[in-house]
C-alpha positions as a printed Julia matrix, in Angstrom:
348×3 Matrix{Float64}:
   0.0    0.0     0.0
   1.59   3.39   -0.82
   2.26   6.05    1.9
   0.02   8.95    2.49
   1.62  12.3     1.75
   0.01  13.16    4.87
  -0.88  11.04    7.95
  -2.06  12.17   11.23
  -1.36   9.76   13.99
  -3.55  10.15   17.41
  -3.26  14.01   17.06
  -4.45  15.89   19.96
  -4.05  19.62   20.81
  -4.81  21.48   23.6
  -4.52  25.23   24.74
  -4.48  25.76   28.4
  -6.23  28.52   30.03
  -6.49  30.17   32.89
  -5.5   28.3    36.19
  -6.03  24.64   35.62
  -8.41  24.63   32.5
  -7.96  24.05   28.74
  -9.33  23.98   25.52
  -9.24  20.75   23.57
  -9.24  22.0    19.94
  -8.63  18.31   18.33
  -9.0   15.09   19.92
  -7.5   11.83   18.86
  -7.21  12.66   15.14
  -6.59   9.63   12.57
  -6.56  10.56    9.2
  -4.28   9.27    6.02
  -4.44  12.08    3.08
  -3.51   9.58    0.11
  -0.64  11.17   -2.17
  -1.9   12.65   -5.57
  -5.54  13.26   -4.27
  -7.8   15.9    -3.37
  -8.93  15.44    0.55
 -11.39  18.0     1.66
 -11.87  18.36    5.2
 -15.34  20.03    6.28
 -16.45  21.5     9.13
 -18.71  24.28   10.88
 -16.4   27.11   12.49
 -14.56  26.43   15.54
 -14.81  22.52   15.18
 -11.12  22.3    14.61
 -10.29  22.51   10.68
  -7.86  25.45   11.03
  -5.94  23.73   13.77
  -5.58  20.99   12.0
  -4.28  22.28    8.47
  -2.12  24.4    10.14
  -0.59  21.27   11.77
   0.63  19.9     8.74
   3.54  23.02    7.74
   4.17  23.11   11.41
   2.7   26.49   12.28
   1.16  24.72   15.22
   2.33  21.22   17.15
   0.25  18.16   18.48
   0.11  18.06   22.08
   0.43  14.66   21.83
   0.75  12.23   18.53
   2.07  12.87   15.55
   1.87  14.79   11.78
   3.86  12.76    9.37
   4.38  14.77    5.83
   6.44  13.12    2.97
   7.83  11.04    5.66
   8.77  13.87    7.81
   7.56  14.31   11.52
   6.47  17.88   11.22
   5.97  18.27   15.11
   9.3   16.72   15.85
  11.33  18.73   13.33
  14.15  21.29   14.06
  13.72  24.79   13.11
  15.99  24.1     9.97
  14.05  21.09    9.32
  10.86  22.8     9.8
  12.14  24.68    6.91
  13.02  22.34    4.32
   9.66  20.87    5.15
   7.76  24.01    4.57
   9.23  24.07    0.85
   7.37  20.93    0.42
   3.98  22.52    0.99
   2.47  25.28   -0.29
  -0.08  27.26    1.35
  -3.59  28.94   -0.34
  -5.4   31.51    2.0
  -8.98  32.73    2.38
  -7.78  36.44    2.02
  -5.35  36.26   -0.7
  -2.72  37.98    1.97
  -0.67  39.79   -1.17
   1.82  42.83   -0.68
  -0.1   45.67   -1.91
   3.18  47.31   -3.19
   4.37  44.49   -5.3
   3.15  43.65   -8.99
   1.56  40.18   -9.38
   5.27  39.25  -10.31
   6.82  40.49   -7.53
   4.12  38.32   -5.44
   4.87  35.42   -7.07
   8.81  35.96   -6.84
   8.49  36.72   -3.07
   8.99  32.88   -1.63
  11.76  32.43   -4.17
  13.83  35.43   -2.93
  12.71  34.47    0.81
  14.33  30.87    0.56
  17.61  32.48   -1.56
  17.09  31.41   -5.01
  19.45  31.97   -7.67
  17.88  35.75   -9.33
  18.57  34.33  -12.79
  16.3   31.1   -12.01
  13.62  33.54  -10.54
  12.0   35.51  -13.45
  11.57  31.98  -15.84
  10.21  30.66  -12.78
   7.78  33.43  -11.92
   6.96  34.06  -15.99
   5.98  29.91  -16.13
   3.64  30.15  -12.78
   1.95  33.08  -14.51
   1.04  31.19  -16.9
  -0.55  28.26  -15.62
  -2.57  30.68  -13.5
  -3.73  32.51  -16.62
  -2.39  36.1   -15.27
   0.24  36.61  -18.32
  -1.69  40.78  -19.02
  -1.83  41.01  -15.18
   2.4   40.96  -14.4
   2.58  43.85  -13.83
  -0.28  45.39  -11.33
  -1.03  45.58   -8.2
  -2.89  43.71   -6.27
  -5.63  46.61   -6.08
  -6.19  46.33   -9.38
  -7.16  42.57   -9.51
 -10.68  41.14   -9.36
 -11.05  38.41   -5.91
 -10.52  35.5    -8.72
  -7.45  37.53   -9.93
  -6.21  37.75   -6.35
  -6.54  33.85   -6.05
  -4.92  32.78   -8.5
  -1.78  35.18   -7.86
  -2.14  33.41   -4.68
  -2.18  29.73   -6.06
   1.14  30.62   -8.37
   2.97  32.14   -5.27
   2.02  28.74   -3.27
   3.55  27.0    -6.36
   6.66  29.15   -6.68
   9.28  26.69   -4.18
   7.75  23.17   -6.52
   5.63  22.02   -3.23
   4.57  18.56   -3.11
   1.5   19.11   -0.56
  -0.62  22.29   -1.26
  -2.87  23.44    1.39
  -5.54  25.29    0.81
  -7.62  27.3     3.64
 -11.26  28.17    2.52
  -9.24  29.39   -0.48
 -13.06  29.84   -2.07
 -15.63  31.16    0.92
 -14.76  35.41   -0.41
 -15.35  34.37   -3.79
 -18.6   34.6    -5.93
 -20.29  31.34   -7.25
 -18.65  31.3   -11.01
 -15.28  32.39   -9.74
 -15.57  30.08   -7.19
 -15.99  26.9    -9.87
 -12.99  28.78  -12.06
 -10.48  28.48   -8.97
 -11.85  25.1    -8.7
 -10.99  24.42  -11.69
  -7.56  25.63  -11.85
  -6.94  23.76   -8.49
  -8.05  20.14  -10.09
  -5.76  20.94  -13.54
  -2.7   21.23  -11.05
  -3.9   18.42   -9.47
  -3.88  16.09  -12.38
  -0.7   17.92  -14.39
   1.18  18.29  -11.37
   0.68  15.11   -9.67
   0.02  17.51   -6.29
  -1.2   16.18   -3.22
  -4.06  18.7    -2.13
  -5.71  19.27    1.22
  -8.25  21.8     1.57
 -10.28  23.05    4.56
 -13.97  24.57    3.67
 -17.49  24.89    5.65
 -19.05  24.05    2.09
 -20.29  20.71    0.74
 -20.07  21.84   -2.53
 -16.65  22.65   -3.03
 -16.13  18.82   -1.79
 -18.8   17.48   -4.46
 -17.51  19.46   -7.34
 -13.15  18.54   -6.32
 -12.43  16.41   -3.77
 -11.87  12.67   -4.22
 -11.48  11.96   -0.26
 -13.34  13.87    2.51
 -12.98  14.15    6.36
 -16.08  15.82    8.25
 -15.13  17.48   11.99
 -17.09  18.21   14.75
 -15.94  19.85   17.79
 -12.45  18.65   17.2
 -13.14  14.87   16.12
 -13.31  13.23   12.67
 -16.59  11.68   12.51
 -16.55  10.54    9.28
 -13.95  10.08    6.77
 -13.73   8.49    3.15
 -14.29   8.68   -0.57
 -16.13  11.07   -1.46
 -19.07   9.32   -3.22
 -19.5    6.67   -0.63
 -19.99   9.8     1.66
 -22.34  11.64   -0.17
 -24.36   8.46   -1.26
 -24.31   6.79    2.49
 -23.5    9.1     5.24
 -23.5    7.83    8.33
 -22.76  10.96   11.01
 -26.07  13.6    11.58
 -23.32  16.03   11.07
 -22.69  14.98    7.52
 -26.29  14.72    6.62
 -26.83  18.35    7.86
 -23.81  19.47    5.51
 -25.63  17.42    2.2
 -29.03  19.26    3.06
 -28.79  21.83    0.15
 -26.1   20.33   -1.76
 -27.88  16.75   -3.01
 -31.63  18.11   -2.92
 -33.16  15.95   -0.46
 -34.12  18.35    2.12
 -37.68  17.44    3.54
 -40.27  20.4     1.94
 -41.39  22.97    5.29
 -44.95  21.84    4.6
 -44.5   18.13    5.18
 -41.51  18.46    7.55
 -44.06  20.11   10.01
 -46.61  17.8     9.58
 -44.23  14.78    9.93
 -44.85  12.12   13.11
 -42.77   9.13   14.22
 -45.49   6.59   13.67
 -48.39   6.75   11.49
 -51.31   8.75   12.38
 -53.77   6.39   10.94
 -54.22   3.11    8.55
 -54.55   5.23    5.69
 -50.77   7.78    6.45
 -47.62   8.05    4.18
 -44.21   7.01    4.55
 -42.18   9.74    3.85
 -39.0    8.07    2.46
 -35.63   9.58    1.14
 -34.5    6.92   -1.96
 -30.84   7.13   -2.65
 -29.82   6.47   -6.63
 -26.33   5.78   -6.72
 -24.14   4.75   -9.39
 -25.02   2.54  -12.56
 -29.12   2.71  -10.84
 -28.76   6.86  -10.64
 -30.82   7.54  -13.65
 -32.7    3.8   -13.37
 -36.41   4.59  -13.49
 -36.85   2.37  -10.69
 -40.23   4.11   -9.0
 -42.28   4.01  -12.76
 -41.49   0.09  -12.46
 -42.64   0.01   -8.84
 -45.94   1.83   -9.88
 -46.02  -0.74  -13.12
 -44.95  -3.62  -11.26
 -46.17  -3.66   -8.09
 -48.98  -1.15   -8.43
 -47.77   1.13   -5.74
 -48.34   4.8    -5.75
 -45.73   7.46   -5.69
 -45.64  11.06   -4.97
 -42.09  12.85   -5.23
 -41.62  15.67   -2.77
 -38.4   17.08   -3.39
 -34.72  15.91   -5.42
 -32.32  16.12   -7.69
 -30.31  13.55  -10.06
 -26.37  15.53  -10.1
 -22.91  14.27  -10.64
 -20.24  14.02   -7.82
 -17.18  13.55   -9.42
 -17.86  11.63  -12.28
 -20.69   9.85  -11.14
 -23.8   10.29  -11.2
 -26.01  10.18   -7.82
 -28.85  11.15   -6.97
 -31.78  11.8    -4.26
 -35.21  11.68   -3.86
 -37.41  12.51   -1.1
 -40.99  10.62   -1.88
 -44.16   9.44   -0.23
 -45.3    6.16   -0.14
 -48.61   4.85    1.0
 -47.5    3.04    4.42
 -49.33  -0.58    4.25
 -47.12  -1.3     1.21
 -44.04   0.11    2.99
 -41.93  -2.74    3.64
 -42.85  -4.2     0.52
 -41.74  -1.08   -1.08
 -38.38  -1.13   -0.22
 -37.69  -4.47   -0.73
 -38.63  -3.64   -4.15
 -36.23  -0.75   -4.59
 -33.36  -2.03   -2.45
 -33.01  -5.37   -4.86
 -32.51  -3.34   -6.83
 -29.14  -1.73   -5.67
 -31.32   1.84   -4.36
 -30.73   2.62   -0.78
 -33.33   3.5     1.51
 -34.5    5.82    4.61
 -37.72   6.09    6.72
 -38.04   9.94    7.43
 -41.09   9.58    9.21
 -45.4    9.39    8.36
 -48.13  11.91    7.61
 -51.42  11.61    7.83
């Protein structure tokens, strides 16, 4: 099996406070970032996701276990070791953080000159990053003069100035508007795949995971509750945390006016089953409920969903009611037939 480019060991770190008190800001992390992918690692603010990127160039230490990256024990590491290390990652912010008195060039240039490269290797360097980033009439201005997407992606080329083999990125998309957004995106995925670059980004939004990541992590109040490939986590999540992050993203939140009318048990002989029907791979775009009408004679009324891609896959989710005598029989139907099912609850 090959070795993560990234591998947190029984991570822990804690801040103390004020007499005997402290904060515990991760618990017990175990995570493996596989080299060459794109991990995302989602969370709600405070719940640890900073912390934890921020672990991996060594800008803050486990209490106790360890952060291996590229075979390097970033907590254990000298101060010149720390700085070899941090050559091998590269680091994507939320606010861009560019000089305002330096040219998109000069921005670029800045962690070349910082860790003493030779001036004549600089400018091919810098002109070749400009490049990739699509900046090549932008070399010259400021960083005032830049649209938020401009700013990015001066901030993408300056992470990829020192040849990083880990790029981090920290909600590198949350300031940016919805089509600039997908462009970054975009650009991040073609380094990806041309570069061979191992990518770990932090975000609060289940989209940017869908439409990029092939691994994802979800955190809650400084614990990984739920961690794998992407599409197995979208199609089957298993933590209420993760469900609450898909609401929105897949289409299968329960409509206001059945959600309030919703019970535990059915009101009467005659109630619904409100059921969420998950369509996953080769059965997404099956038309599995017109055969269970044809077949089995069982009505359906679709509340709410949406048939999308995550990856390259398709997937998708449908929140329906089904008359609850023929229930169990139902699902039998649909779940031989590779479609995953959920009781939600009844109406009346």
């Amino acid at each position: 099996m090959t070795e993560p480019a990234i591998s947190f060991q029984g991570v822990t770190r804690r801040y103390p406070q004020k007499g005997d008190s402290e904060v515990v800001a991760l618990h017990d992390i175990w995570l493996d970032v596989p080299k060459g992918a794109i991990t995302g690692i989602i969370g709600r603010s405070g719940a640890g996701k900073s912390t934890l990127l921020r672990m991996v160039n060594g800008l803050e230490r486990p209490s106790t276990g360890k952060v291996i990256v590229n075979d390097h024990d970033v907590g254990a590491a000298s101060t010149a070791s720390l700085r070899r290390i941090r050559r091998e990652v590269g680091m994507i912010f939320q606010h861009f953080n560019l000089l305002a008195s330096r040219t998109v060039a000069e921005n670029i240039a800045l962690p070349l000159e910082i860790a003493g490269e030779d001036s004549g290797k600089i400018a091919p360097r810098v002109t070749e990053l400009i490049e990739r980033v699509g900046l090549t009439e932008q070399a010259d201005r400021y960083p005032a003069e830049l649209s938020g997407g401009q700013k990015q992606r001066v901030g993408i080329a300056r992470a990829l100035a020192t040849g990083p083999r880990v790029l981090l990125s920290d909600e590198a998309t949350s300031a940016l508007d919805p089509d600039t957004t997908r462009q970054v995106l975009e650009l991040l995925h073609s380094i990806n795949r041309e570069l061979g670059l191992t990518i770990l980004l932090i975000t609060h939004e289940m989209a940017v995971v869908r439409d990029i990541c092939t691994q994802v992590a979800v955190i809650e109040a400084g614990r990984i509750v739920e961690a794998g490939d992407t599409y197995e986590v979208f199609s089957k999540p298993a933590h209420p945390t993760t469900r609450s992050f898909l609401t929105g993203v897949t289409g299968v939140a329960v409509p206001q006016f059945v959600a309030h009318r919703m019970q535990e048990t059915p009101p009467s002989p005659t109630a619904e089953a409100v059921v969420q029907i998950t369509f996953i791979g080769n059965h997404a775009t099956d038309p599995m409920l017109a055969r269970l009408t044809s077949e089995r004679g069982v009505s359906v009324n679709i509340l709410a969903g949406a048939i999308e891609e995550i990856g390259t896959k398709p997937f998708g989710s449908l929140i329906v009611a089904l008359p609850a005598p023929r229930l169990e029989e139902s699902r039998r139907f649909l779940e031989e037939h590779g479609l995953l099912t959920e009781v939600l609850g009844y109406v009346g």
